PDB file of C-alpha atoms in Angstrom:
ATOM      1  CA  MET R   1       0.143  -0.278   0.388  1.00 75.00           C
ATOM      2  CA  GLY R   2       0.528   3.712  -0.256  1.00 91.00           C
ATOM      3  CA  VAL R   3       1.325   6.656   2.385  1.00 95.00           C
ATOM      4  CA  TYR R   4      -2.222   7.582   1.249  1.00 94.00           C
ATOM      5  CA  GLU R   5      -3.799   3.988   2.039  1.00 90.00           C
ATOM      6  CA  ASN R   6      -1.541   2.849   4.932  1.00 93.00           C
ATOM      7  CA  ILE R   7      -2.569   6.472   6.799  1.00 95.00           C
ATOM      8  CA  LYS R   8      -6.063   5.666   5.961  1.00 89.00           C
ATOM      9  CA  HIS R   9      -5.989   1.995   7.135  1.00 84.00           C
ATOM     10  CA  ALA R  10      -4.001   3.574  10.537  1.00 89.00           C
ATOM     11  CA  ILE R  11      -7.332   6.065  11.054  1.00 88.00           C
ATOM     12  CA  ILE R  12      -9.371   2.928  10.212  1.00 80.00           C
ATOM     13  CA  THR R  13      -8.217   0.562  12.582  1.00 77.00           C
ATOM     14  CA  GLU R  14      -7.861   3.494  14.980  1.00 82.00           C
ATOM     15  CA  VAL R  15      -4.330   3.049  15.252  1.00 90.00           C
ATOM     16  CA  TYR R  16      -5.341   7.143  14.740  1.00 93.00           C
ATOM     17  CA  PRO R  17      -8.111   6.810  16.861  1.00 89.00           C
ATOM     18  CA  PRO R  18     -10.696  10.400  16.808  1.00 88.00           C
ATOM     19  CA  GLY R  19      -9.537  13.255  17.987  1.00 92.00           C
ATOM     20  CA  PHE R  20      -5.885  12.169  17.355  1.00 95.00           C
ATOM     21  CA  ARG R  21      -3.562  14.897  16.221  1.00 96.00           C
ATOM     22  CA  LEU R  22      -1.768  14.099  12.786  1.00 97.00           C
ATOM     23  CA  THR R  23       1.917  16.036  11.979  1.00 96.00           C
ATOM     24  CA  GLU R  24       3.472  16.059   9.190  1.00 96.00           C
ATOM     25  CA  GLU R  25       6.961  15.220  10.894  1.00 95.00           C
ATOM     26  CA  ALA R  26       5.600  12.816  13.373  1.00 96.00           C
ATOM     27  CA  LEU R  27       4.219  10.825   9.862  1.00 97.00           C
ATOM     28  CA  THR R  28       7.910  11.183   7.943  1.00 96.00           C
ATOM     29  CA  LYS R  29       8.816   9.055  11.045  1.00 96.00           C
ATOM     30  CA  ASP R  30       5.823   6.710  11.640  1.00 95.00           C
ATOM     31  CA  TRP R  31       6.497   5.530   7.495  1.00 96.00           C
ATOM     32  CA  ASN R  32       9.998   6.241   6.757  1.00 95.00           C
ATOM     33  CA  VAL R  33       9.261   8.441   4.060  1.00 96.00           C
ATOM     34  CA  SER R  34       9.606  11.916   3.376  1.00 95.00           C
ATOM     35  CA  ARG R  35       7.063  14.804   3.785  1.00 95.00           C
ATOM     36  CA  THR R  36       6.218  15.445   0.374  1.00 96.00           C
ATOM     37  CA  PRO R  37       4.066  11.654  -0.205  1.00 96.00           C
ATOM     38  CA  ILE R  38       2.895  12.815   3.480  1.00 97.00           C
ATOM     39  CA  ARG R  39       1.066  16.094   2.347  1.00 96.00           C
ATOM     40  CA  GLU R  40      -0.296  14.902  -0.464  1.00 96.00           C
ATOM     41  CA  ALA R  41      -1.687  11.843   1.617  1.00 96.00           C
ATOM     42  CA  LEU R  42      -2.721  14.674   4.320  1.00 97.00           C
ATOM     43  CA  LYS R  43      -4.861  16.480   1.180  1.00 95.00           C
ATOM     44  CA  LYS R  44      -6.799  13.593   0.129  1.00 92.00           C
ATOM     45  CA  LEU R  45      -7.746  12.507   3.798  1.00 93.00           C
ATOM     46  CA  GLU R  46      -9.072  15.922   4.385  1.00 92.00           C
ATOM     47  CA  PHE R  47     -10.703  15.529   1.175  1.00 87.00           C
ATOM     48  CA  ASP R  48     -12.440  12.038   2.499  1.00 83.00           C
ATOM     49  CA  GLY R  49     -13.435  13.770   5.636  1.00 83.00           C
ATOM     50  CA  LEU R  50     -11.882  11.700   7.770  1.00 89.00           C
ATOM     51  CA  ILE R  51      -9.232  15.005   9.080  1.00 93.00           C
ATOM     52  CA  THR R  52      -9.599  18.107   9.842  1.00 94.00           C
ATOM     53  CA  PRO R  53      -7.271  20.911   9.899  1.00 95.00           C
ATOM     54  CA  LEU R  54      -5.406  22.582  12.925  1.00 95.00           C
ATOM     55  CA  LYS R  55      -3.209  25.215  13.072  1.00 91.00           C
ATOM     56  CA  ARG R  56      -0.417  23.213  12.694  1.00 91.00           C
ATOM     57  CA  GLY R  57      -1.500  19.419  11.720  1.00 95.00           C
ATOM     58  CA  PHE R  58      -4.440  17.856  11.133  1.00 97.00           C
ATOM     59  CA  ILE R  59      -6.730  16.253  13.803  1.00 96.00           C
ATOM     60  CA  VAL R  60      -8.773  12.501  13.052  1.00 94.00           C
ATOM     61  CA  ARG R  61     -12.494  13.697  12.950  1.00 90.00           C
ATOM     62  CA  THR R  62     -15.456  12.374  15.260  1.00 86.00           C
ATOM     63  CA  PHE R  63     -18.426  11.650  14.692  1.00 81.00           C
ATOM     64  CA  SER R  64     -21.751  12.524  16.104  1.00 85.00           C
ATOM     65  CA  LYS R  65     -24.911   9.652  16.329  1.00 87.00           C
ATOM     66  CA  GLU R  66     -26.227  11.912  13.691  1.00 91.00           C
ATOM     67  CA  ASP R  67     -23.539  11.842  11.115  1.00 87.00           C
ATOM     68  CA  LEU R  68     -23.878   8.609  11.137  1.00 87.00           C
ATOM     69  CA  GLN R  69     -27.808   8.135  10.861  1.00 91.00           C
ATOM     70  CA  GLN R  70     -27.033  10.198   7.796  1.00 92.00           C
ATOM     71  CA  VAL R  71     -23.926   8.744   6.543  1.00 89.00           C
ATOM     72  CA  TYR R  72     -25.673   5.343   6.352  1.00 92.00           C
ATOM     73  CA  ASP R  73     -29.511   6.300   4.903  1.00 95.00           C
ATOM     74  CA  LEU R  74     -27.055   8.348   1.854  1.00 95.00           C
ATOM     75  CA  ARG R  75     -25.130   4.735   1.729  1.00 94.00           C
ATOM     76  CA  ALA R  76     -28.370   3.375   1.019  1.00 96.00           C
ATOM     77  CA  LEU R  77     -29.773   4.923  -1.195  1.00 97.00           C
ATOM     78  CA  LEU R  78     -26.905   5.023  -3.355  1.00 97.00           C
ATOM     79  CA  GLU R  79     -26.084   1.250  -2.969  1.00 97.00           C
ATOM     80  CA  SER R  80     -29.773   0.294  -3.816  1.00 98.00           C
ATOM     81  CA  TYR R  81     -29.510   2.604  -6.559  1.00 98.00           C
ATOM     82  CA  ALA R  82     -25.832   0.426  -7.554  1.00 98.00           C
ATOM     83  CA  ALA R  83     -28.086  -2.931  -7.155  1.00 98.00           C
ATOM     84  CA  ALA R  84     -30.236  -2.245  -8.942  1.00 98.00           C
ATOM     85  CA  GLN R  85     -28.319  -0.456 -11.906  1.00 98.00           C
ATOM     86  CA  ALA R  86     -25.758  -3.918 -11.552  1.00 98.00           C
ATOM     87  CA  ALA R  87     -28.982  -6.028 -11.855  1.00 98.00           C
ATOM     88  CA  MET R  88     -29.101  -4.878 -15.375  1.00 98.00           C
ATOM     89  CA  ASN R  89     -25.749  -4.289 -16.186  1.00 98.00           C
ATOM     90  CA  ARG R  90     -23.469  -6.844 -14.953  1.00 98.00           C
ATOM     91  CA  THR R  91     -21.654  -9.471 -17.048  1.00 98.00           C
ATOM     92  CA  GLU R  92     -20.358 -13.300 -16.406  1.00 97.00           C
ATOM     93  CA  GLU R  93     -17.364 -11.523 -14.896  1.00 98.00           C
ATOM     94  CA  ASP R  94     -19.223  -9.376 -12.703  1.00 98.00           C
ATOM     95  CA  ILE R  95     -21.135 -12.825 -11.233  1.00 98.00           C
ATOM     96  CA  LEU R  96     -17.846 -13.895 -10.914  1.00 98.00           C
ATOM     97  CA  PHE R  97     -16.184 -11.469  -8.806  1.00 98.00           C
ATOM     98  CA  ILE R  98     -19.316 -11.089  -6.754  1.00 98.00           C
ATOM     99  CA  GLN R  99     -19.286 -15.018  -6.341  1.00 98.00           C
ATOM    100  CA  ASP R 100     -16.077 -15.294  -5.061  1.00 98.00           C
ATOM    101  CA  ALA R 101     -16.520 -12.345  -3.005  1.00 97.00           C
ATOM    102  CA  ILE R 102     -19.060 -14.355  -1.126  1.00 97.00           C
ATOM    103  CA  ARG R 103     -16.781 -17.136  -0.865  1.00 97.00           C
ATOM    104  CA  ALA R 104     -14.566 -15.268   0.475  1.00 95.00           C
ATOM    105  CA  TYR R 105     -16.692 -14.347   3.527  1.00 94.00           C
ATOM    106  CA  GLU R 106     -17.613 -17.348   3.712  1.00 93.00           C
ATOM    107  CA  ILE R 107     -14.376 -18.458   4.851  1.00 92.00           C
ATOM    108  CA  ALA R 108     -14.278 -15.590   6.539  1.00 89.00           C
ATOM    109  CA  MET R 109     -16.965 -16.746   8.691  1.00 87.00           C
ATOM    110  CA  GLU R 110     -15.394 -19.507   9.628  1.00 84.00           C
ATOM    111  CA  ILE R 111     -12.109 -18.422  10.865  1.00 78.00           C
ATOM    112  CA  LYS R 112     -13.893 -15.763  13.168  1.00 67.00           C
ATOM    113  CA  GLU R 113     -16.740 -18.459  14.397  1.00 66.00           C
ATOM    114  CA  LYS R 114     -13.249 -20.369  15.567  1.00 62.00           C
ATOM    115  CA  ASP R 115     -11.373 -16.943  16.912  1.00 63.00           C
ATOM    116  CA  MET R 116     -14.143 -13.999  17.623  1.00 54.00           C
ATOM    117  CA  ASP R 117     -10.934 -11.631  17.415  1.00 57.00           C
ATOM    118  CA  GLN R 118     -10.044 -12.318  14.208  1.00 60.00           C
ATOM    119  CA  ASN R 119     -12.225  -9.629  12.320  1.00 72.00           C
ATOM    120  CA  GLN R 120      -9.635  -8.404   9.381  1.00 76.00           C
ATOM    121  CA  ALA R 121     -10.952 -11.267   6.491  1.00 83.00           C
ATOM    122  CA  ILE R 122     -14.617 -10.749   7.165  1.00 85.00           C
ATOM    123  CA  VAL R 123     -14.183  -6.795   6.349  1.00 83.00           C
ATOM    124  CA  GLU R 124     -12.032  -7.441   3.590  1.00 86.00           C
ATOM    125  CA  ALA R 125     -14.924  -9.821   1.838  1.00 91.00           C
ATOM    126  CA  ASN R 126     -17.481  -7.803   3.174  1.00 92.00           C
ATOM    127  CA  SER R 127     -15.853  -5.168   1.132  1.00 90.00           C
ATOM    128  CA  ARG R 128     -14.657  -7.108  -1.384  1.00 95.00           C
ATOM    129  CA  PHE R 129     -18.878  -7.642  -2.318  1.00 97.00           C
ATOM    130  CA  HIS R 130     -19.994  -4.358  -1.970  1.00 96.00           C
ATOM    131  CA  ARG R 131     -16.977  -3.111  -4.135  1.00 95.00           C
ATOM    132  CA  GLY R 132     -18.257  -5.998  -6.906  1.00 98.00           C
ATOM    133  CA  VAL R 133     -22.201  -4.616  -6.532  1.00 98.00           C
ATOM    134  CA  ILE R 134     -20.745  -0.968  -7.688  1.00 97.00           C
ATOM    135  CA  ASN R 135     -18.096  -1.667 -10.399  1.00 97.00           C
ATOM    136  CA  ALA R 136     -21.413  -3.947 -11.853  1.00 98.00           C
ATOM    137  CA  SER R 137     -24.062  -1.153 -11.862  1.00 98.00           C
ATOM    138  CA  CYS R 138     -21.210   0.350 -14.712  1.00 97.00           C
ATOM    139  CA  ASN R 139     -21.958   3.871 -13.301  1.00 95.00           C
ATOM    140  CA  ASN R 140     -18.531   5.980 -12.748  1.00 94.00           C
ATOM    141  CA  HIS R 141     -20.599   8.772 -10.427  1.00 94.00           C
ATOM    142  CA  VAL R 142     -22.703   6.614  -8.153  1.00 94.00           C
ATOM    143  CA  ARG R 143     -19.241   4.413  -7.399  1.00 92.00           C
ATOM    144  CA  ASP R 144     -17.250   8.611  -7.107  1.00 90.00           C
ATOM    145  CA  LEU R 145     -20.442   9.269  -4.278  1.00 91.00           C
ATOM    146  CA  ILE R 146     -20.682   6.072  -2.903  1.00 90.00           C
ATOM    147  CA  ASP R 147     -16.653   6.266  -1.811  1.00 84.00           C
ATOM    148  CA  LYS R 148     -17.112   9.641  -0.381  1.00 79.00           C
ATOM    149  CA  VAL R 149     -19.574   8.492   1.844  1.00 81.00           C
ATOM    150  CA  VAL R 150     -18.438   4.245   2.271  1.00 76.00           C
ATOM    151  CA  VAL R 151     -15.688   4.849   5.101  1.00 73.00           C
ATOM    152  CA  LEU R 152     -17.948   6.356   7.910  1.00 70.00           C
ATOM    153  CA  PRO R 153     -19.164   3.010   8.103  1.00 63.00           C
ATOM    154  CA  LEU R 154     -16.211   1.415   7.618  1.00 65.00           C
ATOM    155  CA  MET R 155     -14.555   3.358  10.210  1.00 60.00           C
ATOM    156  CA  PHE R 156     -17.026   2.497  13.128  1.00 62.00           C
ATOM    157  CA  ARG R 157     -16.018  -1.505  12.669  1.00 60.00           C
ATOM    158  CA  SER R 158     -19.455  -2.818  12.861  1.00 66.00           C
ATOM    159  CA  PHE R 159     -18.040  -6.085  12.729  1.00 67.00           C
ATOM    160  CA  TYR R 160     -16.044  -6.065  15.488  1.00 65.00           C
ATOM    161  CA  HIS R 161     -19.678  -5.919  17.144  1.00 68.00           C
ATOM    162  CA  PHE R 162     -21.546  -8.975  15.432  1.00 76.00           C
ATOM    163  CA  ASP R 163     -21.706 -12.238  17.111  1.00 77.00           C
ATOM    164  CA  GLN R 164     -21.987 -15.543  14.612  1.00 79.00           C
ATOM    165  CA  THR R 165     -25.860 -14.409  14.095  1.00 87.00           C
ATOM    166  CA  ASP R 166     -25.321 -11.017  12.983  1.00 86.00           C
ATOM    167  CA  ILE R 167     -22.024 -12.549  10.516  1.00 87.00           C
ATOM    168  CA  ASP R 168     -24.609 -14.990   9.020  1.00 91.00           C
ATOM    169  CA  GLN R 169     -27.225 -12.680   8.791  1.00 93.00           C
ATOM    170  CA  SER R 170     -25.464 -10.879   7.068  1.00 93.00           C
ATOM    171  CA  PHE R 171     -23.758 -13.272   4.637  1.00 95.00           C
ATOM    172  CA  GLN R 172     -27.293 -13.909   3.761  1.00 97.00           C
ATOM    173  CA  MET R 173     -28.490 -10.730   2.226  1.00 97.00           C
ATOM    174  CA  HIS R 174     -25.309 -10.792  -0.175  1.00 98.00           C
ATOM    175  CA  LYS R 175     -26.143 -14.108  -1.136  1.00 98.00           C
ATOM    176  CA  THR R 176     -30.335 -12.609  -1.863  1.00 98.00           C
ATOM    177  CA  ILE R 177     -28.688  -9.586  -3.584  1.00 98.00           C
ATOM    178  CA  ALA R 178     -25.768 -11.645  -5.339  1.00 98.00           C
ATOM    179  CA  ARG R 179     -28.890 -13.239  -6.748  1.00 98.00           C
ATOM    180  CA  ALA R 180     -31.456 -10.797  -7.966  1.00 98.00           C
ATOM    181  CA  ILE R 181     -28.161  -9.237  -9.204  1.00 98.00           C
ATOM    182  CA  GLU R 182     -27.426 -12.498 -11.381  1.00 98.00           C
ATOM    183  CA  GLU R 183     -31.534 -13.221 -12.353  1.00 98.00           C
ATOM    184  CA  ASN R 184     -31.572  -9.109 -14.017  1.00 98.00           C
ATOM    185  CA  ASP R 185     -34.330  -8.713 -11.223  1.00 98.00           C
ATOM    186  CA  PRO R 186     -33.389  -4.659 -10.346  1.00 98.00           C
ATOM    187  CA  TYR R 187     -35.832  -4.245  -8.109  1.00 98.00           C
ATOM    188  CA  ARG R 188     -35.016  -6.582  -6.250  1.00 98.00           C
ATOM    189  CA  ALA R 189     -31.357  -6.199  -5.914  1.00 98.00           C
ATOM    190  CA  LYS R 190     -32.182  -2.123  -4.643  1.00 98.00           C
ATOM    191  CA  SER R 191     -35.153  -3.817  -1.914  1.00 98.00           C
ATOM    192  CA  ALA R 192     -32.506  -6.550  -0.614  1.00 98.00           C
ATOM    193  CA  MET R 193     -29.462  -3.995  -0.693  1.00 98.00           C
ATOM    194  CA  GLU R 194     -31.510  -0.932   1.256  1.00 98.00           C
ATOM    195  CA  GLU R 195     -32.550  -3.076   3.747  1.00 97.00           C
ATOM    196  CA  HIS R 196     -28.667  -4.508   4.333  1.00 96.00           C
ATOM    197  CA  ILE R 197     -27.442  -1.397   4.647  1.00 95.00           C
ATOM    198  CA  LEU R 198     -30.456   0.152   6.965  1.00 94.00           C
ATOM    199  CA  ARG R 199     -30.352  -3.682   8.545  1.00 92.00           C
ATOM    200  CA  GLY R 200     -26.764  -1.673   9.129  1.00 89.00           C
ATOM    201  CA  ARG R 201     -27.227   1.331  10.136  1.00 90.00           C
ATOM    202  CA  ASP R 202     -29.592   0.547  13.429  1.00 89.00           C
ATOM    203  CA  PHE R 203     -26.957  -2.025  14.433  1.00 87.00           C
ATOM    204  CA  VAL R 204     -24.433   0.449  14.320  1.00 85.00           C
ATOM    205  CA  LEU R 205     -26.908   3.163  16.160  1.00 87.00           C
ATOM    206  CA  GLN R 206     -28.334   0.746  18.816  1.00 84.00           C
ATOM    207  CA  HIS R 207     -23.767   0.720  19.910  1.00 77.00           C
ATOM    208  CA  TYR R 208     -23.228   3.974  19.362  1.00 74.00           C
ATOM    209  CA  GLU R 209     -23.879   5.031  22.610  1.00 64.00           C
ATOM    210  CA  SER R 210     -21.697   2.367  24.401  1.00 57.00           C
ATOM    211  CA  ASP R 211     -18.949   2.312  21.952  1.00 54.00           C
ATOM    212  CA  ALA R 212     -18.828   5.998  21.154  1.00 52.00           C
ATOM    213  CA  THR R 213     -15.280   6.344  20.873  1.00 47.00           C
ATOM    214  CA  THR R 214     -15.025   4.497  17.795  1.00 44.00           C
ATOM    215  CA  VAL R 215     -16.956   6.922  16.485  1.00 40.00           C
ATOM    216  CA  SER R 216     -14.530   8.466  13.916  1.00 41.00           C
ATOM    217  CA  GLN R 217     -15.831   8.284   9.610  1.00 42.00           C
ATOM    218  CA  THR R 218     -18.268   1.205   5.689  1.00 39.00           C
ATOM    219  CA  ILE R 219     -19.249  -1.648   5.067  1.00 38.00           C
ATOM    220  CA  ASP R 220     -21.806  -2.570   7.099  1.00 50.00           C
TER     221      ASP R 220
END
């Protein structure tokens, strides 16, 4: 990964938690690079809404419960539309990609069932599934908009609160969405994706009060 991706991942995984101050000097030491790529990364992260500027340096942004609600609602709107578009525009290659993501999720479920501390494989498989659906929509404008808002749910790390039943329900929703896309059923694909995202929203909001320190700008 590049410097931008590394710092972004560090924010998502709370190596740099909400309210953490970031400076060029400290980041050059953390990542053993010059200030130029650090400056470029910070500009992108500010554009993403992950950090906000200070007089000197930046601070990792925090978000309110209302922020979470609004972003999840927007994500539900965008991704459900993308799922409907995917059902109409998908190729066989898209179907294979989505099915591979579902298989990766199933394998990740088995890993997490043995060790509940293992979340990364679940997060990655989930992200891959949603990316596959978005790509299958063949709509670059929707993709760009989703890229702007999807970070918040991912950073809240809802999977870190999921028990095995929650994970299985998410998996079943993935299969329902994939089936609708494969069968060229835009209405069912849209409805299933909307339900899937809003379930994630409700789960995150339910846990907000008990885990407020992790509300820093995903997937569900």
